[in-house]
C-alpha atoms as a PDB file:
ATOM      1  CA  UNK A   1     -10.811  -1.069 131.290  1.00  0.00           C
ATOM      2  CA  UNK A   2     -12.586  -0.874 127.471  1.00  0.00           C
ATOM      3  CA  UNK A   3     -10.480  -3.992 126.010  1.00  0.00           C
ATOM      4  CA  UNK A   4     -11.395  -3.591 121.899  1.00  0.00           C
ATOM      5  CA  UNK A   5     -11.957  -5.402 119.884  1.00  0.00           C
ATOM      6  CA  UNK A   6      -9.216  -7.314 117.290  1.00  0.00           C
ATOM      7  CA  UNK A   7      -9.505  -6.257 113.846  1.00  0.00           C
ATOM      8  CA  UNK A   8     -10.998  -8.442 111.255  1.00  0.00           C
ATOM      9  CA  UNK A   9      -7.955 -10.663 109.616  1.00  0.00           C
ATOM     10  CA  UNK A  10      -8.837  -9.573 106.070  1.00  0.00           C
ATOM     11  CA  UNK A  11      -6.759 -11.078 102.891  1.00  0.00           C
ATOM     12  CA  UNK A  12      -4.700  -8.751 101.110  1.00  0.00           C
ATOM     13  CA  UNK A  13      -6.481  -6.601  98.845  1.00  0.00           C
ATOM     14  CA  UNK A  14      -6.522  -7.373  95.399  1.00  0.00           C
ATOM     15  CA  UNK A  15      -4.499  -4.698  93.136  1.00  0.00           C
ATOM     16  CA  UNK A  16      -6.437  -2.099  92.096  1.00  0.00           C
ATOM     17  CA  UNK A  17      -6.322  -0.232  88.678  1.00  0.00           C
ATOM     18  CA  UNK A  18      -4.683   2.648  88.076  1.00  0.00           C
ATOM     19  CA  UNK A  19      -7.012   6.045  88.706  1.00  0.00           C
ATOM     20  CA  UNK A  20      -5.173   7.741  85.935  1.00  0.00           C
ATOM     21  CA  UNK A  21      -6.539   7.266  82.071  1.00  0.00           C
ATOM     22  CA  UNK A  22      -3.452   9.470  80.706  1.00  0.00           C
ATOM     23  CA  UNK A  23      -0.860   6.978  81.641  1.00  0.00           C
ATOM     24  CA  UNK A  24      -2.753   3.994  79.887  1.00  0.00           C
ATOM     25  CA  UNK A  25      -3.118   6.154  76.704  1.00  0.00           C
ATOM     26  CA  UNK A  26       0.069   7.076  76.513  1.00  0.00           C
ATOM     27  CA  UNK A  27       1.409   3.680  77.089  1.00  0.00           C
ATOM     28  CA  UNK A  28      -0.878   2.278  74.430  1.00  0.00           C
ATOM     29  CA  UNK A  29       0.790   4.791  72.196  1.00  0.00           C
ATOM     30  CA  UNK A  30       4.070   3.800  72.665  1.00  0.00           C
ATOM     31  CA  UNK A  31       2.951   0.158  71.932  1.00  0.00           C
ATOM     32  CA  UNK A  32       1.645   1.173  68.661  1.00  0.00           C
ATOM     33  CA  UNK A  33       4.376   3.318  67.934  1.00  0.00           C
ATOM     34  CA  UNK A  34       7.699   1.039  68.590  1.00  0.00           C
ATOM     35  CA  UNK A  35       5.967  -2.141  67.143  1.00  0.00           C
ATOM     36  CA  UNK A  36       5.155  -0.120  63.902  1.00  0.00           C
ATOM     37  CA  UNK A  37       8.726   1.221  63.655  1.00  0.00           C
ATOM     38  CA  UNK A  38       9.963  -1.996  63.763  1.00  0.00           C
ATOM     39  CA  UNK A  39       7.966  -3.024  61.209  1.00  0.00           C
ATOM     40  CA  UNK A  40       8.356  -0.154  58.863  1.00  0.00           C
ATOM     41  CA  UNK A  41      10.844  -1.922  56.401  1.00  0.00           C
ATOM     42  CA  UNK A  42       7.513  -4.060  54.949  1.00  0.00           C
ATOM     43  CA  UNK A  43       7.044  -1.117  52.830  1.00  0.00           C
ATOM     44  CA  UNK A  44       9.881  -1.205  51.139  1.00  0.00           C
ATOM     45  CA  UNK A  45       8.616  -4.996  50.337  1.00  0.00           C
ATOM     46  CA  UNK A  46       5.510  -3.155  49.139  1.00  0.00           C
ATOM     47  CA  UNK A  47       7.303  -0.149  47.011  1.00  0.00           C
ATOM     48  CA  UNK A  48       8.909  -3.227  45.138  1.00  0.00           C
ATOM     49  CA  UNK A  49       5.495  -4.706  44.784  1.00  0.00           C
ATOM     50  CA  UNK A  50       4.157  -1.926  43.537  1.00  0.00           C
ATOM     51  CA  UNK A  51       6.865  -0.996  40.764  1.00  0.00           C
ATOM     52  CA  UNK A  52       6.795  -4.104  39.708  1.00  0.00           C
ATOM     53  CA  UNK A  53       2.670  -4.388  38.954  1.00  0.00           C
ATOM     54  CA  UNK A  54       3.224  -0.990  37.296  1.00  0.00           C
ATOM     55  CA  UNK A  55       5.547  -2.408  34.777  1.00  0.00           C
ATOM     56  CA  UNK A  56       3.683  -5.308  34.044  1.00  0.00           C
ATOM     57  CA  UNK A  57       0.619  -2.974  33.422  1.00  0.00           C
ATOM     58  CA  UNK A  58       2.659  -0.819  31.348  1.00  0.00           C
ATOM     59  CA  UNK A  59       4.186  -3.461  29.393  1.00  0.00           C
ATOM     60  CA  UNK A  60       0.235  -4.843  29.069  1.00  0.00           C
ATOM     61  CA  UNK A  61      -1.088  -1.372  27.931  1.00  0.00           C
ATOM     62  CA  UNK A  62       1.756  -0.725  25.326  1.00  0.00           C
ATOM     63  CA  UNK A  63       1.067  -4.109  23.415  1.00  0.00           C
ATOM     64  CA  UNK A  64      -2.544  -2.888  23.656  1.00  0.00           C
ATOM     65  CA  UNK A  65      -1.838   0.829  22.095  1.00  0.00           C
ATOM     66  CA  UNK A  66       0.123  -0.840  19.714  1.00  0.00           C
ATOM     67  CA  UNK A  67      -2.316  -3.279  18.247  1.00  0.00           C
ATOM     68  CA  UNK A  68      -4.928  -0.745  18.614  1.00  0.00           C
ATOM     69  CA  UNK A  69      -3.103   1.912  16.895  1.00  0.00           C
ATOM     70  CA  UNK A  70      -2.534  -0.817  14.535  1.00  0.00           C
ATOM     71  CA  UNK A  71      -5.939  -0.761  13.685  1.00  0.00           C
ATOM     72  CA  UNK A  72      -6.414   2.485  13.908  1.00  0.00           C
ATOM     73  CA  UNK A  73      -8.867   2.263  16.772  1.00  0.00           C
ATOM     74  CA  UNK A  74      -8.086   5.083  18.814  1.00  0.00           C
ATOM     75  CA  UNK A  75     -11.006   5.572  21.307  1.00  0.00           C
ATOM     76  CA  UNK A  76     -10.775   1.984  22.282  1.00  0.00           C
ATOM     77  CA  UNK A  77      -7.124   2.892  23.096  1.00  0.00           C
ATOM     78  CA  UNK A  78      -8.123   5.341  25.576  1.00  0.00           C
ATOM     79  CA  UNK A  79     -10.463   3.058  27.271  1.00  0.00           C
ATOM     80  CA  UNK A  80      -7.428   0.513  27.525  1.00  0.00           C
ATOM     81  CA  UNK A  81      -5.425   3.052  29.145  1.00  0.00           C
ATOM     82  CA  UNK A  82      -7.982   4.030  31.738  1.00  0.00           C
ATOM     83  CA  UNK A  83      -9.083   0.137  32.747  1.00  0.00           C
ATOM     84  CA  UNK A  84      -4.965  -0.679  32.891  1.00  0.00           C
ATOM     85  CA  UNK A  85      -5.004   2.242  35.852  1.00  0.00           C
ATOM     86  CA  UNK A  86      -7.901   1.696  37.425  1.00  0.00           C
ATOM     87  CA  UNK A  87      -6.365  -1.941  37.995  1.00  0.00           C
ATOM     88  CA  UNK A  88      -3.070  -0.954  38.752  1.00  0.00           C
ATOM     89  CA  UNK A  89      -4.542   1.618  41.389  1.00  0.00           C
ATOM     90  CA  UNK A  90      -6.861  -1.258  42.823  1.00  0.00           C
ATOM     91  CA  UNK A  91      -3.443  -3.259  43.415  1.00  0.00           C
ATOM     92  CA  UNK A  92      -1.749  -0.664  44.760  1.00  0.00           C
ATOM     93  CA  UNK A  93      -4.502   0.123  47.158  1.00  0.00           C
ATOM     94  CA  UNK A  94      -4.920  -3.895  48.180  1.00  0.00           C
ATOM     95  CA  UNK A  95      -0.777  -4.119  48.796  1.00  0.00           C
ATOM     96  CA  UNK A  96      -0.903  -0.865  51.187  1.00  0.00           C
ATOM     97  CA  UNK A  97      -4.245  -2.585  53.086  1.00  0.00           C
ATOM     98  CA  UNK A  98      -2.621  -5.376  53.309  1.00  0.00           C
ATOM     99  CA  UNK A  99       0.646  -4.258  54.420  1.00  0.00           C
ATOM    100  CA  UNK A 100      -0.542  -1.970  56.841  1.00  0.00           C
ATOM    101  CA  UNK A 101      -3.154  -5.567  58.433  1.00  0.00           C
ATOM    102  CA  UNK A 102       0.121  -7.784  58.377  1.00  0.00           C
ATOM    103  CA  UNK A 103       1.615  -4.467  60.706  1.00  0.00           C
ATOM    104  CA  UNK A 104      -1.764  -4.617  62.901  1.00  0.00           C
ATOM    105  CA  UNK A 105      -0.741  -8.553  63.216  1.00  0.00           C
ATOM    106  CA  UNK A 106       2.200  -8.247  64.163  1.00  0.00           C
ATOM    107  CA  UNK A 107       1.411  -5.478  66.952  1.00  0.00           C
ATOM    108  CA  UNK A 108      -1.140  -8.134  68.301  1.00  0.00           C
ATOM    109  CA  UNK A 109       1.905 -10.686  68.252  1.00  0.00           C
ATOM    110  CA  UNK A 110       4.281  -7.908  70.429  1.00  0.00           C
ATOM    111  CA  UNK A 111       1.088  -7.605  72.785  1.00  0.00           C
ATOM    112  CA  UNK A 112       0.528 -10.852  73.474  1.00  0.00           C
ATOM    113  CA  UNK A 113       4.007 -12.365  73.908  1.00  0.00           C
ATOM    114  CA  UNK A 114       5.163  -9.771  76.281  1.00  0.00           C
ATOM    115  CA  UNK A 115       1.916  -9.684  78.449  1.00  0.00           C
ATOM    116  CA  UNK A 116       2.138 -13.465  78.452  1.00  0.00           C
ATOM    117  CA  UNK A 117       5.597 -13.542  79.376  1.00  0.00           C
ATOM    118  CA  UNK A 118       6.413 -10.495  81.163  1.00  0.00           C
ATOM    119  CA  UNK A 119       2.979  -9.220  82.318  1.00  0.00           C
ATOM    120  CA  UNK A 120       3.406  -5.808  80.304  1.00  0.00           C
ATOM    121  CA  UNK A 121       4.027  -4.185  77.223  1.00  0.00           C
ATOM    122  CA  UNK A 122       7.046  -1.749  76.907  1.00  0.00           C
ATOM    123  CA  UNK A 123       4.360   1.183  77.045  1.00  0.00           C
ATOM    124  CA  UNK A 124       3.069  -0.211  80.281  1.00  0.00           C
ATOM    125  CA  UNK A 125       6.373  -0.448  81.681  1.00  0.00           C
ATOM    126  CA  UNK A 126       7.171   2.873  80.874  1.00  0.00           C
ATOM    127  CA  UNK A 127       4.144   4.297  83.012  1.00  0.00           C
ATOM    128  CA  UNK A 128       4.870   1.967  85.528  1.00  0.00           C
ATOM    129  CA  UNK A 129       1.793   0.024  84.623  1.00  0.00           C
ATOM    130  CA  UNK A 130       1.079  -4.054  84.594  1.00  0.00           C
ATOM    131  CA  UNK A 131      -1.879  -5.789  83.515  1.00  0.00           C
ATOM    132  CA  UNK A 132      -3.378  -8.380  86.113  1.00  0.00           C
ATOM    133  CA  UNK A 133      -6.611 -10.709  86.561  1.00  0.00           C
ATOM    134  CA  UNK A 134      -8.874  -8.925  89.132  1.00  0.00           C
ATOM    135  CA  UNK A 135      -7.769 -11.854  91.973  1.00  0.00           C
ATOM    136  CA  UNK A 136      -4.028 -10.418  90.880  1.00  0.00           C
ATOM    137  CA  UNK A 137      -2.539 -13.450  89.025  1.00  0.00           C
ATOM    138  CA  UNK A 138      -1.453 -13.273  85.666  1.00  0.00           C
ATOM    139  CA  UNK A 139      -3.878 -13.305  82.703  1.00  0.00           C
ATOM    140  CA  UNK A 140      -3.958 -16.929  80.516  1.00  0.00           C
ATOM    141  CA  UNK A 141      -3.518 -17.218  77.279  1.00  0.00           C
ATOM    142  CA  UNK A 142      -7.276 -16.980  76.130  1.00  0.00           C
ATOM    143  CA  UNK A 143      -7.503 -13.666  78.003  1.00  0.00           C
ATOM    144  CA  UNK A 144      -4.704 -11.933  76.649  1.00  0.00           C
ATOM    145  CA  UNK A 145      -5.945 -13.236  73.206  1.00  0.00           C
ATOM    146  CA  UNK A 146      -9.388 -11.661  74.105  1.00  0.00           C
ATOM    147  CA  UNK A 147      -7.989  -8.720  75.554  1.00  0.00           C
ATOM    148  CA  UNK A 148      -5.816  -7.571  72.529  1.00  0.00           C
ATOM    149  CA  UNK A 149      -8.146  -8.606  70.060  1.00  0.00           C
ATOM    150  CA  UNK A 150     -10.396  -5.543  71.694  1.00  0.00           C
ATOM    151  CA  UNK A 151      -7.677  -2.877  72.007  1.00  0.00           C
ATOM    152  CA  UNK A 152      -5.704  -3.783  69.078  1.00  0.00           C
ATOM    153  CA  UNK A 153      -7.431  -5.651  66.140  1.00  0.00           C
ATOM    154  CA  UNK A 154     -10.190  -3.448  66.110  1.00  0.00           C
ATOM    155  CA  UNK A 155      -9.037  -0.025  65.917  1.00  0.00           C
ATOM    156  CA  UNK A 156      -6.180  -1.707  63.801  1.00  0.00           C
ATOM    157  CA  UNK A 157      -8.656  -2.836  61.314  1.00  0.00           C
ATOM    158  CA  UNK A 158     -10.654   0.213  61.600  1.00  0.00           C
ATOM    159  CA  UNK A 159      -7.621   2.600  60.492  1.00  0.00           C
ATOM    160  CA  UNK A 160      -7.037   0.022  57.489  1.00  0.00           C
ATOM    161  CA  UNK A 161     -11.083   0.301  56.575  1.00  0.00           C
ATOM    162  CA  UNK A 162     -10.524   4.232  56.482  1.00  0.00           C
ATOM    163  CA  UNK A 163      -7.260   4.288  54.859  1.00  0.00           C
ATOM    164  CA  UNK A 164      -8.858   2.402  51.907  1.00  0.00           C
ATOM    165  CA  UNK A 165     -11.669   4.026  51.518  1.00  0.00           C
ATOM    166  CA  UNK A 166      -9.776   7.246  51.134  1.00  0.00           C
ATOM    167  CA  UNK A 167      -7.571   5.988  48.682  1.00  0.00           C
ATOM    168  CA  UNK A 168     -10.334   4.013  47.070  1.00  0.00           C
ATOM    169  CA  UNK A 169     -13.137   7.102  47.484  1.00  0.00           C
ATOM    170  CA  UNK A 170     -15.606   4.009  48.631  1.00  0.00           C
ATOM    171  CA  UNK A 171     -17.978   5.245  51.469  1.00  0.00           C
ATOM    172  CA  UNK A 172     -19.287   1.763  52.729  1.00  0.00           C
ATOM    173  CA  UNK A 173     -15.520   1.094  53.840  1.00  0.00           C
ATOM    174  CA  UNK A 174     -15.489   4.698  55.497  1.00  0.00           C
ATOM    175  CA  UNK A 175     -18.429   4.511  57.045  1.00  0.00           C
ATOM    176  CA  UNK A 176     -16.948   0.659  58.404  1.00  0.00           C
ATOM    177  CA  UNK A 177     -13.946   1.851  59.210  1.00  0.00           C
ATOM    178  CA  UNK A 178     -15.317   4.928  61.525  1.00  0.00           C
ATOM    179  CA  UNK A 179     -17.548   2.665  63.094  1.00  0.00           C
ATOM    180  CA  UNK A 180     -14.471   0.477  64.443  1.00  0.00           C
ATOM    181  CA  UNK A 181     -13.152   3.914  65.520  1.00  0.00           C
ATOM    182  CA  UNK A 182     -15.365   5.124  67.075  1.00  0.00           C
ATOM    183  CA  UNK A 183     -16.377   1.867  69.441  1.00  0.00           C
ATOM    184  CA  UNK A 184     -12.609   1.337  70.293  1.00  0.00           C
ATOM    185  CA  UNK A 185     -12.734   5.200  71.347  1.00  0.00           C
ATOM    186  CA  UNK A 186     -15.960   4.903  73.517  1.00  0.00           C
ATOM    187  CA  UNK A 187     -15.239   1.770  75.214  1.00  0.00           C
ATOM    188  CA  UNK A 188     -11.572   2.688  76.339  1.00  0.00           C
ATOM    189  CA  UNK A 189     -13.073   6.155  77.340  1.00  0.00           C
ATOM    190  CA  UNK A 190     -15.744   5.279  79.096  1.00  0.00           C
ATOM    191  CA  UNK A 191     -13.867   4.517  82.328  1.00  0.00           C
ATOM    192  CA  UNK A 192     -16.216   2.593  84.835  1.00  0.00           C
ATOM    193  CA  UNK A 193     -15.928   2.568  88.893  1.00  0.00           C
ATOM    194  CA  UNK A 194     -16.342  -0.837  89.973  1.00  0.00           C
ATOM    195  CA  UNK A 195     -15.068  -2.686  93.094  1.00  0.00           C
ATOM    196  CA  UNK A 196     -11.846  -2.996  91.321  1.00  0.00           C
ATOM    197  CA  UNK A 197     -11.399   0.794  90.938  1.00  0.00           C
ATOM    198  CA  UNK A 198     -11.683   2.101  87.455  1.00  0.00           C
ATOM    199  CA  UNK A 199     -11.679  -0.168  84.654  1.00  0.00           C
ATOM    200  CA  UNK A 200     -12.764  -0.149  80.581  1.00  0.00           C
ATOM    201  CA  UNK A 201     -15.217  -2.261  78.770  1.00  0.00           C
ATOM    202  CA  UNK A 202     -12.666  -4.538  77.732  1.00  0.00           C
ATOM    203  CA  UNK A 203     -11.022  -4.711  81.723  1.00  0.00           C
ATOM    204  CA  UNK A 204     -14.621  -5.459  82.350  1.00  0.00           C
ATOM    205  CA  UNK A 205     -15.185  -8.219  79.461  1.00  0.00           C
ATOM    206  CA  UNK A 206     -12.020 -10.515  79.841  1.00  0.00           C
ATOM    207  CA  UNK A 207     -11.381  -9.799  83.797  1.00  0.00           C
ATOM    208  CA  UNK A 208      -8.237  -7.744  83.830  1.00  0.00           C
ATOM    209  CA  UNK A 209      -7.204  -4.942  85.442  1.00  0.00           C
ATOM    210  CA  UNK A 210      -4.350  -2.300  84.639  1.00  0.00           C
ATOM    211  CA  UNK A 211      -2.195  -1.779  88.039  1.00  0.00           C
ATOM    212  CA  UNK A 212      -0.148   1.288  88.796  1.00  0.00           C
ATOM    213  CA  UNK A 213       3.532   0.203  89.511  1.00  0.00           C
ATOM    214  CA  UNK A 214       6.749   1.881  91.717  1.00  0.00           C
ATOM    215  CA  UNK A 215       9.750   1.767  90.003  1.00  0.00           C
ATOM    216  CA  UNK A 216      11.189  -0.047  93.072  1.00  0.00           C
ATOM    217  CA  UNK A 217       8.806  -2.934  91.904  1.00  0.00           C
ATOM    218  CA  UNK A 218       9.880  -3.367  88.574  1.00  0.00           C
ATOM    219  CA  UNK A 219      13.086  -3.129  89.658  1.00  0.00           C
ATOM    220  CA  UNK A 220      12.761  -5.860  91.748  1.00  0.00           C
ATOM    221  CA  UNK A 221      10.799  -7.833  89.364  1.00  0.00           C
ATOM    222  CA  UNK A 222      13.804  -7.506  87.124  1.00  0.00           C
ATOM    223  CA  UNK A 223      15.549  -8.735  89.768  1.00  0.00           C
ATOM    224  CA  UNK A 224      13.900 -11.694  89.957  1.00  0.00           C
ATOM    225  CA  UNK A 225      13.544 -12.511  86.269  1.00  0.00           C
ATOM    226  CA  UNK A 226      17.583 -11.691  85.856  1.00  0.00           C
ATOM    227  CA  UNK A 227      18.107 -13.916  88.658  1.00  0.00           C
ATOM    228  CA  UNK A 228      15.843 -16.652  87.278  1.00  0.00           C
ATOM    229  CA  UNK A 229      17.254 -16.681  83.519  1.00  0.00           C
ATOM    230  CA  UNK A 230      20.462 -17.333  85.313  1.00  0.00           C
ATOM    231  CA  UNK A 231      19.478 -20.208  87.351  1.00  0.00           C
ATOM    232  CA  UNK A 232      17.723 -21.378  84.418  1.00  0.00           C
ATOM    233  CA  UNK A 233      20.774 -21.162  82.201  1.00  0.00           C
ATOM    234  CA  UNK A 234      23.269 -23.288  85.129  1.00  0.00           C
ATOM    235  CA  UNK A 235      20.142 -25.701  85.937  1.00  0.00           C
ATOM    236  CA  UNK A 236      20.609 -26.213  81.437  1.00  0.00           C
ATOM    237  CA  UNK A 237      24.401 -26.318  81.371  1.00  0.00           C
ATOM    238  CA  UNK A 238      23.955 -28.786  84.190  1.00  0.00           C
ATOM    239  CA  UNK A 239      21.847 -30.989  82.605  1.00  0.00           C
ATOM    240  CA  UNK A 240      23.592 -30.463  79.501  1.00  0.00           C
ATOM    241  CA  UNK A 241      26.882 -32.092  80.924  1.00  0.00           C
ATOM    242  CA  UNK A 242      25.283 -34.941  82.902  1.00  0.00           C
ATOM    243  CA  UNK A 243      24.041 -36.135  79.471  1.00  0.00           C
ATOM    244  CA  UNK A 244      25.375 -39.626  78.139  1.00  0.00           C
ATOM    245  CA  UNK A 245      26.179 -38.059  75.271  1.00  0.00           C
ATOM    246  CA  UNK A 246      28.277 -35.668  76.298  1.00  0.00           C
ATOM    247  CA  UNK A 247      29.617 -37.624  79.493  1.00  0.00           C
ATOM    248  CA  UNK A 248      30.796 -40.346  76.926  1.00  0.00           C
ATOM    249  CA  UNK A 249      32.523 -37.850  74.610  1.00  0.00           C
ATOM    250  CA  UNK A 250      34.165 -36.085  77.343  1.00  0.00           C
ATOM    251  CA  UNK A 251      36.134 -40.089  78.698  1.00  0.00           C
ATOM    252  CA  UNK A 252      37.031 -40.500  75.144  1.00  0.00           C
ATOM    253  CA  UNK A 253      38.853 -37.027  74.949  1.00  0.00           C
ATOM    254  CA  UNK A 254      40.254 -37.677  78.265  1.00  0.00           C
ATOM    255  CA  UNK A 255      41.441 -41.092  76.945  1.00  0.00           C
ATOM    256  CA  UNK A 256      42.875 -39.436  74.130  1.00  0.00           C
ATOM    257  CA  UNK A 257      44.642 -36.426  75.634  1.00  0.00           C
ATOM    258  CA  UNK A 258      46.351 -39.528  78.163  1.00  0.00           C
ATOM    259  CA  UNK A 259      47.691 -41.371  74.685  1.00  0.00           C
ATOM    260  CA  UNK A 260      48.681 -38.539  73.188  1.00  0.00           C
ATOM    261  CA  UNK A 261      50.500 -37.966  76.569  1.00  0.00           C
ATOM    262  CA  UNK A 262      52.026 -41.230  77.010  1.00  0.00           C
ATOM    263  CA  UNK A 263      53.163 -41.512  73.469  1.00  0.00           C
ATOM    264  CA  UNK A 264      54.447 -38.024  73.665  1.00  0.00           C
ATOM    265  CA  UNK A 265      56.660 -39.211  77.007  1.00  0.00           C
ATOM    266  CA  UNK A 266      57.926 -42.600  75.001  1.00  0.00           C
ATOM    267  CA  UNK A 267      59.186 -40.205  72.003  1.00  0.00           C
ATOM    268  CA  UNK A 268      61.383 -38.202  74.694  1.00  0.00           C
ATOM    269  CA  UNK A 269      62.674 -41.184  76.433  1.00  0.00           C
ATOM    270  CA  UNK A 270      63.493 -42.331  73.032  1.00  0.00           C
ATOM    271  CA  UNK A 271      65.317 -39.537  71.789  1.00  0.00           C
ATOM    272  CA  UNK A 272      67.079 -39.674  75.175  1.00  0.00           C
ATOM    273  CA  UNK A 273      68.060 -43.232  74.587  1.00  0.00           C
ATOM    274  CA  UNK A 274      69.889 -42.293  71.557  1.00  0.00           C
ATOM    275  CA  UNK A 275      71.521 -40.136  72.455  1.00  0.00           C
ATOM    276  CA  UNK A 276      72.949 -41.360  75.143  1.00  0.00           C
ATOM    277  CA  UNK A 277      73.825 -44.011  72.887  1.00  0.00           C
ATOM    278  CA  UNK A 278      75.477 -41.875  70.920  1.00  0.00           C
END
């Protein structure tokens, strides 16, 4: 009789990444999209902005043309009207920079409050996708920080470099700007193997790793967190009416609803009274 020999009691195998680099870009692009829809009515914050600097420099430059013209100097009135613009355009371009880093922000702020709470971003969720530490617990704060500071600062600030420079014709912020580009694009691309499966440079730098999903997970994930929110909210309302406070208000209105009573029953055996008296 061979009797073999009982398999090694391993612990369960950490999650591995997903193998598949089109489902992570296309959920980053749904993270950039819906974030920056939301945050699309800043510009009309910034088209108000703007009209309103170009009729303070056109009020400016008409008191200039008219003293000038007073004067009679002419020439100088053209190089009045060309240094009012060339400010004007310089605001403009510093409101749309700014407008579109304050939209960069606030995509950072989406990323890290949903992986911190929920352990994905709505693009991650719709590839069936969740971010996880390599030993598979959730990432800290400092990590997520770390994490979308890498995939979302960086080319953020890199598209507002090149978007200036094109409106500002400067090359040094081109050049900047493509250089942000251009690293974000290498070190998501350049997919590693490592004992984790396949990870990027920023997987690799904070200790993540992006794992592939069923839909009869997150399902019952959701599950879970529906089911926790509602023991949450009757744990609350609980506590809530155990307080003093409200334990002490709620005697007095049951004191008063019993006077009102009584008084209420004295008036009808009074009117009875009389009119039996009657």
């Amino acid at each position: 009789m061979v009797i073999q020999q009982p398999g090694n009691l391993m612990p369960p195998p950490h999650p591995r990444p997903s193998s598949t680099s089109a489902r992570r870009w296309g959920a980053r692009w749904i993270d950039w999209l819906v974030p920056w829809l939301v945050t699309s009515p800043l510009w009309f914050l910034t088209a108000e902005w703007i009209q309103s600097e170009a009729g303070e420099h056109g009020f400016t430059l008409a008191g200039k043309g008219i003293f000038k013209a007073a004067f009679g100097e002419w020439g100088a009135l053209g190089d009045a009207a060309g240094d009012e613009v060339a400010d004007l355009w310089g605001e403009v371009v510093l409101l749309i920079a700014a407008t579109l880093m304050v939209q960069v922000l606030l995509i950072m702020a989406y990323e890290v409050l949903l992986l911190r709470s929920w352990g994905r971003t709505l693009g991650k969720a719709a590839f069936t996708l969740s971010v996880r530490r390599t030993d598979g617990g959730r990432l800290n704060f400092g990590q997520i920080c770390a994490r979308t500071a890498i995939t979302v600062l960086v080319p953020g600030l890199g598209w507002v470099l090149l978007i200036a420079a094109l409106l500002q014709l400067s090359v040094l912020l081109g050049l900047a700007g493509i250089a942000l580009l251009v690293f974000s694009a290498v070190e998501c691309g350049l997919l590693r193997m490592s004992e984790d499966g396949k990870t990027s440079w920023h997987d690799r730098r904070v200790g993540s790793v992006v794992v592939s999903k069923t839909w009869t997970e997150q399902l019952r994930q959701a599950r879970e967190f529906q089911q926790r929110a509602l023991d949450g909210g009757v744990t609350f309302a609980r506590q809530a009416w155990e307080a003093p406070q409200v334990q002490q208000f709620a005697q007095q209105a049951q004191a008063t609803f019993q006077q009102v009573r009584e008084r209420g029953r004295q008036a009808i055996r009074r009117d009875n009274e009389q009119n039996r008296g009657g």
